[in-house]
Short mmCIF file of C-alpha atoms in Angstrom, two decimals:
data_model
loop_
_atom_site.label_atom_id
_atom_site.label_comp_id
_atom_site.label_asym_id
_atom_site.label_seq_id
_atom_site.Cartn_x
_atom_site.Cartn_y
_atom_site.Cartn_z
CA UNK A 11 23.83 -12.81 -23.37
CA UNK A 12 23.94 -11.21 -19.89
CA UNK A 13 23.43 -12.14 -16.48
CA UNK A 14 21.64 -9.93 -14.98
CA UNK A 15 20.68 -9.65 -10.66
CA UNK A 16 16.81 -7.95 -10.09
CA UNK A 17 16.24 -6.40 -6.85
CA UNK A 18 13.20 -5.19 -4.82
CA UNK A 19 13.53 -2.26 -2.66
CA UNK A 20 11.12 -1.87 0.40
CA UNK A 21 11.81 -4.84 2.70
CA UNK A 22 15.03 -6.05 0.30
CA UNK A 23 17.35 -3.55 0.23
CA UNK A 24 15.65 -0.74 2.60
CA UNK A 25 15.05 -1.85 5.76
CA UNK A 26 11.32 -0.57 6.00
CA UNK A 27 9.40 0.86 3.17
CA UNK A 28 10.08 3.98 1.05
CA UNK A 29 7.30 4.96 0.51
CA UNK A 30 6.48 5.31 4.17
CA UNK A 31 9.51 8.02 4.75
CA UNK A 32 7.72 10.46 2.03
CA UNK A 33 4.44 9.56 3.51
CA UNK A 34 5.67 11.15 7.26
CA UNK A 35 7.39 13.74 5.19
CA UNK A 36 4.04 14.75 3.41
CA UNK A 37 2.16 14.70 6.58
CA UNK A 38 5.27 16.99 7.98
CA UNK A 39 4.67 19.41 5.15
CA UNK A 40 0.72 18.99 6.05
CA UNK A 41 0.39 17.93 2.47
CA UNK A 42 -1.48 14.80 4.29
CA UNK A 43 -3.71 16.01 7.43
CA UNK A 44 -2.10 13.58 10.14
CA UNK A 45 -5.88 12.65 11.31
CA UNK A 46 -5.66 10.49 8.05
CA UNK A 47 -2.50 8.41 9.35
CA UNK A 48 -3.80 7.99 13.15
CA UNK A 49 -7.18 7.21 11.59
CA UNK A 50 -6.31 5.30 8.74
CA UNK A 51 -2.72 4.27 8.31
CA UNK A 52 -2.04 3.81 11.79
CA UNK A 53 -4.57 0.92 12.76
CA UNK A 54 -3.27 -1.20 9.88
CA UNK A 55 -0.06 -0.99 10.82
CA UNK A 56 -0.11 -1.73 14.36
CA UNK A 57 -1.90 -5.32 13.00
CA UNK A 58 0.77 -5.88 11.00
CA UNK A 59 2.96 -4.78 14.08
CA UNK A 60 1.22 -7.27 16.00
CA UNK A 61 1.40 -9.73 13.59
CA UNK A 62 -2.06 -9.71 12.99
CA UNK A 63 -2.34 -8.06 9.43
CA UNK A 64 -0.72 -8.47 6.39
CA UNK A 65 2.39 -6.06 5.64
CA UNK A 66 0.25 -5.66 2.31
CA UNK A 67 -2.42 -4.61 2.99
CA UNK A 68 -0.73 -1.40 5.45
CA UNK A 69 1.46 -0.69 1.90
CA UNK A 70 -1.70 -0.22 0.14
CA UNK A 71 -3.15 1.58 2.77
CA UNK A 72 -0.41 4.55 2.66
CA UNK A 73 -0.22 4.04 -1.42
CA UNK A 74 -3.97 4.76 -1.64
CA UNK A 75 -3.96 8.05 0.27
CA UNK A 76 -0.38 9.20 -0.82
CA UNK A 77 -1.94 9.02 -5.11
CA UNK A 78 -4.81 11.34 -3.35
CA UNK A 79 -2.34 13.38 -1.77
CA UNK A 80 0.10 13.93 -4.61
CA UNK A 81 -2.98 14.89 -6.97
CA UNK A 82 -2.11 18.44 -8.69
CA UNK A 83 1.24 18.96 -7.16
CA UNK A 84 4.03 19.60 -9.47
CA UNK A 85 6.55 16.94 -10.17
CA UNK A 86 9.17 18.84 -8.56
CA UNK A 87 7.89 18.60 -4.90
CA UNK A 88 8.01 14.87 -4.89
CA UNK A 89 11.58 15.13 -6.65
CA UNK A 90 12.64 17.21 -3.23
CA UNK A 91 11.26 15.00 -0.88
CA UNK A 92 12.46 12.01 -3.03
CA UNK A 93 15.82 13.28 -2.56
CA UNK A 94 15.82 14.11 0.81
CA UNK A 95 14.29 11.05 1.95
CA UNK A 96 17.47 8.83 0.27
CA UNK A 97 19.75 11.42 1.40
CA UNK A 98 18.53 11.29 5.17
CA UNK A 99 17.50 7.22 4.92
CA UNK A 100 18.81 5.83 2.28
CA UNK A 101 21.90 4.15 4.64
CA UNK A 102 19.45 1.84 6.38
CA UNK A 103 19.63 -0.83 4.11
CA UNK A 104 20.47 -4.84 4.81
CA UNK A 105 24.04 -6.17 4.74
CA UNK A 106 23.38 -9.20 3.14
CA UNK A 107 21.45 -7.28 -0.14
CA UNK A 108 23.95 -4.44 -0.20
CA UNK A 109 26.91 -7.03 -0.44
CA UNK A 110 25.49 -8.82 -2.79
CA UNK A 111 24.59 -5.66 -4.86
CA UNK A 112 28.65 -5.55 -4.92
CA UNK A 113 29.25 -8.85 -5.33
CA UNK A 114 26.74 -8.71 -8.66
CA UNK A 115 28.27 -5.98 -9.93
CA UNK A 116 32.13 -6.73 -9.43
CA UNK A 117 31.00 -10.08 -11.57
CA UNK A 118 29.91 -7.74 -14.11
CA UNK A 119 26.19 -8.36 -13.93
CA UNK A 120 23.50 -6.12 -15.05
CA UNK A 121 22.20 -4.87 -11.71
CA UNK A 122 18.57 -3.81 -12.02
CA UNK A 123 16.37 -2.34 -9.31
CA UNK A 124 12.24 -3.35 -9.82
CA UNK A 125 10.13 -1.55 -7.02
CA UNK A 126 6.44 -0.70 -5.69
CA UNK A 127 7.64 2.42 -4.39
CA UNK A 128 7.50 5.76 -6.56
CA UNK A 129 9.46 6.05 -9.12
CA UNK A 130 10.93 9.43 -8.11
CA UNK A 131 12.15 7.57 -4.82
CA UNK A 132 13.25 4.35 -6.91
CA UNK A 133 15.37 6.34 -9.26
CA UNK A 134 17.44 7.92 -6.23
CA UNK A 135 18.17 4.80 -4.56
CA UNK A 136 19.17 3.33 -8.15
CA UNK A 137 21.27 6.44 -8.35
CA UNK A 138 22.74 5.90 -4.60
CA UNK A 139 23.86 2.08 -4.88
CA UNK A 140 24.70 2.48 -8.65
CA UNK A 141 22.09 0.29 -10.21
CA UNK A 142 22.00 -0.04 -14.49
CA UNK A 143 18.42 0.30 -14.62
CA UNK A 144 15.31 0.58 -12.53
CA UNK A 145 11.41 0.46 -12.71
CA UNK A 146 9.10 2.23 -9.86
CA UNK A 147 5.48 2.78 -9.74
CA UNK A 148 4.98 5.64 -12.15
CA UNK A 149 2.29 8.08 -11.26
CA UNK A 150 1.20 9.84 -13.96
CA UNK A 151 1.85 13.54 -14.71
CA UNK A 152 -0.05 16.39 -17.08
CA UNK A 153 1.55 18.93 -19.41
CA UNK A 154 2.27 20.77 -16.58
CA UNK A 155 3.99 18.16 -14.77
CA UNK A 156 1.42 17.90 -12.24
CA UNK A 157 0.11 14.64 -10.89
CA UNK A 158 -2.86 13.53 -12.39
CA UNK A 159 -3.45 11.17 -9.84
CA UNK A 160 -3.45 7.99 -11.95
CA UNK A 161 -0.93 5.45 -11.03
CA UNK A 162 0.60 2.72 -13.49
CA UNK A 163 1.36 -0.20 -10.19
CA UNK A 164 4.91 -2.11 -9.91
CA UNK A 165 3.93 -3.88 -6.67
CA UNK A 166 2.26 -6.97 -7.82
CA UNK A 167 3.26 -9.91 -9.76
CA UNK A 168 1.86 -9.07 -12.72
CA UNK A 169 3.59 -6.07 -13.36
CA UNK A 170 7.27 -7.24 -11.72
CA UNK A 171 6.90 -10.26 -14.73
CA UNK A 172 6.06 -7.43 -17.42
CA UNK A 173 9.10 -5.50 -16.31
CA UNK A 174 11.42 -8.19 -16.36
CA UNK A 175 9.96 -8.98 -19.85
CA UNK A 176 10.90 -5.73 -20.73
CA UNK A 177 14.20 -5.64 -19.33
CA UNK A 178 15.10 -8.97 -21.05
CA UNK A 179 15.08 -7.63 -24.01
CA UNK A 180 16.81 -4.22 -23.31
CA UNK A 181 19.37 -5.98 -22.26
CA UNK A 182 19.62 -9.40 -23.85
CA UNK A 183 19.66 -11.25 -20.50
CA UNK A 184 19.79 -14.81 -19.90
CA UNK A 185 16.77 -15.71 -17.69
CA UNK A 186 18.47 -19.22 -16.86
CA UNK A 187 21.67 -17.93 -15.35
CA UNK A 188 19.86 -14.80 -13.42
CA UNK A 189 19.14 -13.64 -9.86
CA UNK A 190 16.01 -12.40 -7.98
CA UNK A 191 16.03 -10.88 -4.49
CA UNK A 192 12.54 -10.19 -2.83
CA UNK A 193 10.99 -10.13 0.45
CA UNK A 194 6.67 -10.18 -0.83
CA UNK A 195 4.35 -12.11 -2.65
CA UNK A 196 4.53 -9.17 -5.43
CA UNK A 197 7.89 -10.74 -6.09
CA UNK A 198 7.22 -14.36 -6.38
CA UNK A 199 6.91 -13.76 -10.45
CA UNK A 200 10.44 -12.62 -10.27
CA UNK A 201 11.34 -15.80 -8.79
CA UNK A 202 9.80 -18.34 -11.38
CA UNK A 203 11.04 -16.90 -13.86
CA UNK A 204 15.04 -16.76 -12.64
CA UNK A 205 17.40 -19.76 -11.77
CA UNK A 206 18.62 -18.07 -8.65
CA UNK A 207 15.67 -16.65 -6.40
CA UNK A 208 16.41 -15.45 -3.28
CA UNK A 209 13.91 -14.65 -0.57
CA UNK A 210 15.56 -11.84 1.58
CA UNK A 211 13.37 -11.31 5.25
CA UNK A 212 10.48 -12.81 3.49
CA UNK A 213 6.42 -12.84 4.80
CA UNK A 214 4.64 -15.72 5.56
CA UNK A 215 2.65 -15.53 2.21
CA UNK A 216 5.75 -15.23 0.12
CA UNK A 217 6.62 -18.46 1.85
CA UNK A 218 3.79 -20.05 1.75
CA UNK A 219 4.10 -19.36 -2.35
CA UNK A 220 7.21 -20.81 -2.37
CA UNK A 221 6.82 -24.36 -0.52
CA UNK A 222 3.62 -24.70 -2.33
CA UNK A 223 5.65 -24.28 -5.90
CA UNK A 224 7.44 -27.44 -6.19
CA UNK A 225 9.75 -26.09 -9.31
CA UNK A 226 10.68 -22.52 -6.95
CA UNK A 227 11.01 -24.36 -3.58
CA UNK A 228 14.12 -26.54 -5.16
CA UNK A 229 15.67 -23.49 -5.96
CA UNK A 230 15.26 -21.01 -3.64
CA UNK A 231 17.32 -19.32 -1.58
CA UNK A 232 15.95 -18.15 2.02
CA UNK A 233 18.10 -15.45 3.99
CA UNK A 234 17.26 -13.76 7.23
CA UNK A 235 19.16 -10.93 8.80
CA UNK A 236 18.70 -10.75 12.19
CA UNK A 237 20.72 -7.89 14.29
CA UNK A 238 24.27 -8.64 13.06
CA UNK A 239 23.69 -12.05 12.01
CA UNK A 240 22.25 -13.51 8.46
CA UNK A 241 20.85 -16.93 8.61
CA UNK A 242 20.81 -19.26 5.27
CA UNK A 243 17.93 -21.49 5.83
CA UNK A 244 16.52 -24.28 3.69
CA UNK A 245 12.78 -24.78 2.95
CA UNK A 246 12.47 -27.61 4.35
CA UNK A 247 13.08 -26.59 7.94
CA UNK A 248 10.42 -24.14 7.47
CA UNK A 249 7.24 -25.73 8.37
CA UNK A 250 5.47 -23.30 10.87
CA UNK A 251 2.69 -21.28 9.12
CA UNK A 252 0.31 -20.91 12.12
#
């Protein structure tokens, strides 16, 4: 059997979220009137800036409007900005997660990429840091290869466990001797299910998941990178949740 090493993307690997790169770049392109991000975006962000809103629920946010914005364009718009976006951004990524990306692979472990973010933008980072496989959120196209504006979801923890399901038997991986990086509560599936979670940067509610889970918290892994520094810290030390 394999050993294989899942990763998330937005807030694991990337240093901010993907999908909020081809949401500036659609307002750029006035695909998105930019009344909708001061108006809409904007405010949940700046509570989640503030530390007053959930990181979540500013995701959603920009995911809502970007499946209205993408409806009837052709598949090969968001392919161009896709690639752009990684080209131009893709280098702002965490030490700690792109190391270990390396370290997975020289051990010969299937390295596997399972992200919220669009599959279009998923598949170029997978092609960028040479990942075996990846799933994305997959919004759905016509004949014509136009959005349709439906959206099969890979941000929750619902969907992460179906992938991994999936992937498990692609691949004929060993659940009991595999790895799980993730920084959200979307992720905390991942982690239950693998020996060897690791919380990269995580939010409060991902760590409020894992202290409460008796069988995750004796297993987990907790890494912050700070500046030019990565801290390993232990649950237990964590304790603050005010």
């Amino acid at each position: 059997m394999n050993i294989a090493a899942f990763f998330d993307i937005d807030g694991t690997l990337y240093r901010e979220g993907l999908i909020t790169e081809v949401f500036k770049k659609l307002v750029k392109y006035e695909i998105i009137p930019p009344e909708r991000w001061y108006k809409e975006v904007k405010p949940e962000y700046e509570k989640w800036d503030k530390r007053q809103g959930n990181y979540d629920n500013y995701l959603l946010k920009m995911a809502g409007i970007y499946i209205e914005a993408i409806k009837g364009l052709h598949r090969s718009q968001i392919d161009f900005i896709a690639k752009n976006v990684v080209t131009q951004k893709g280098d702002r990524v965490y030490t700690f997660t792109r190391d270990k990306i390396k370290w997975h692979k020289e051990k010969g472990h299937k390295v596997i990429t399972i992200s919220g973010s669009p599959i279009e933008l998923v598949r170029e980072m997978s092609i960028k840091y040479g990942f075996d496989d990846y799933k994305g959120a997959e919004y759905l196209i016509d004949d014509n290869e136009q959005y349709t504006g439906e959206v099969v979801s890979m941000w929750d923890s619902e969907s992460k466990q179906k992938a991994i399901y999936e992937l498990v038997n692609k691949y004929d991986i060993d659940l009991n001797q595999s790895y799980a990086y993730g920084d959200t509560s979307g992720d905390f599936s991942m982690f239950k299910l693998v020996s060897h979670p690791v919380c990269v940067n995580p939010t409060k509610e991902l760590l409020q998941k894992v202290i409460d889970d008796k069988d995750v918290r004796e297993k987990i892994q907790i890494v912050v990178e700070r500046k030019d520094t990565i801290y390993d810290l232990k649950p237990e030390c964590i304790n603050n949740f005010n």
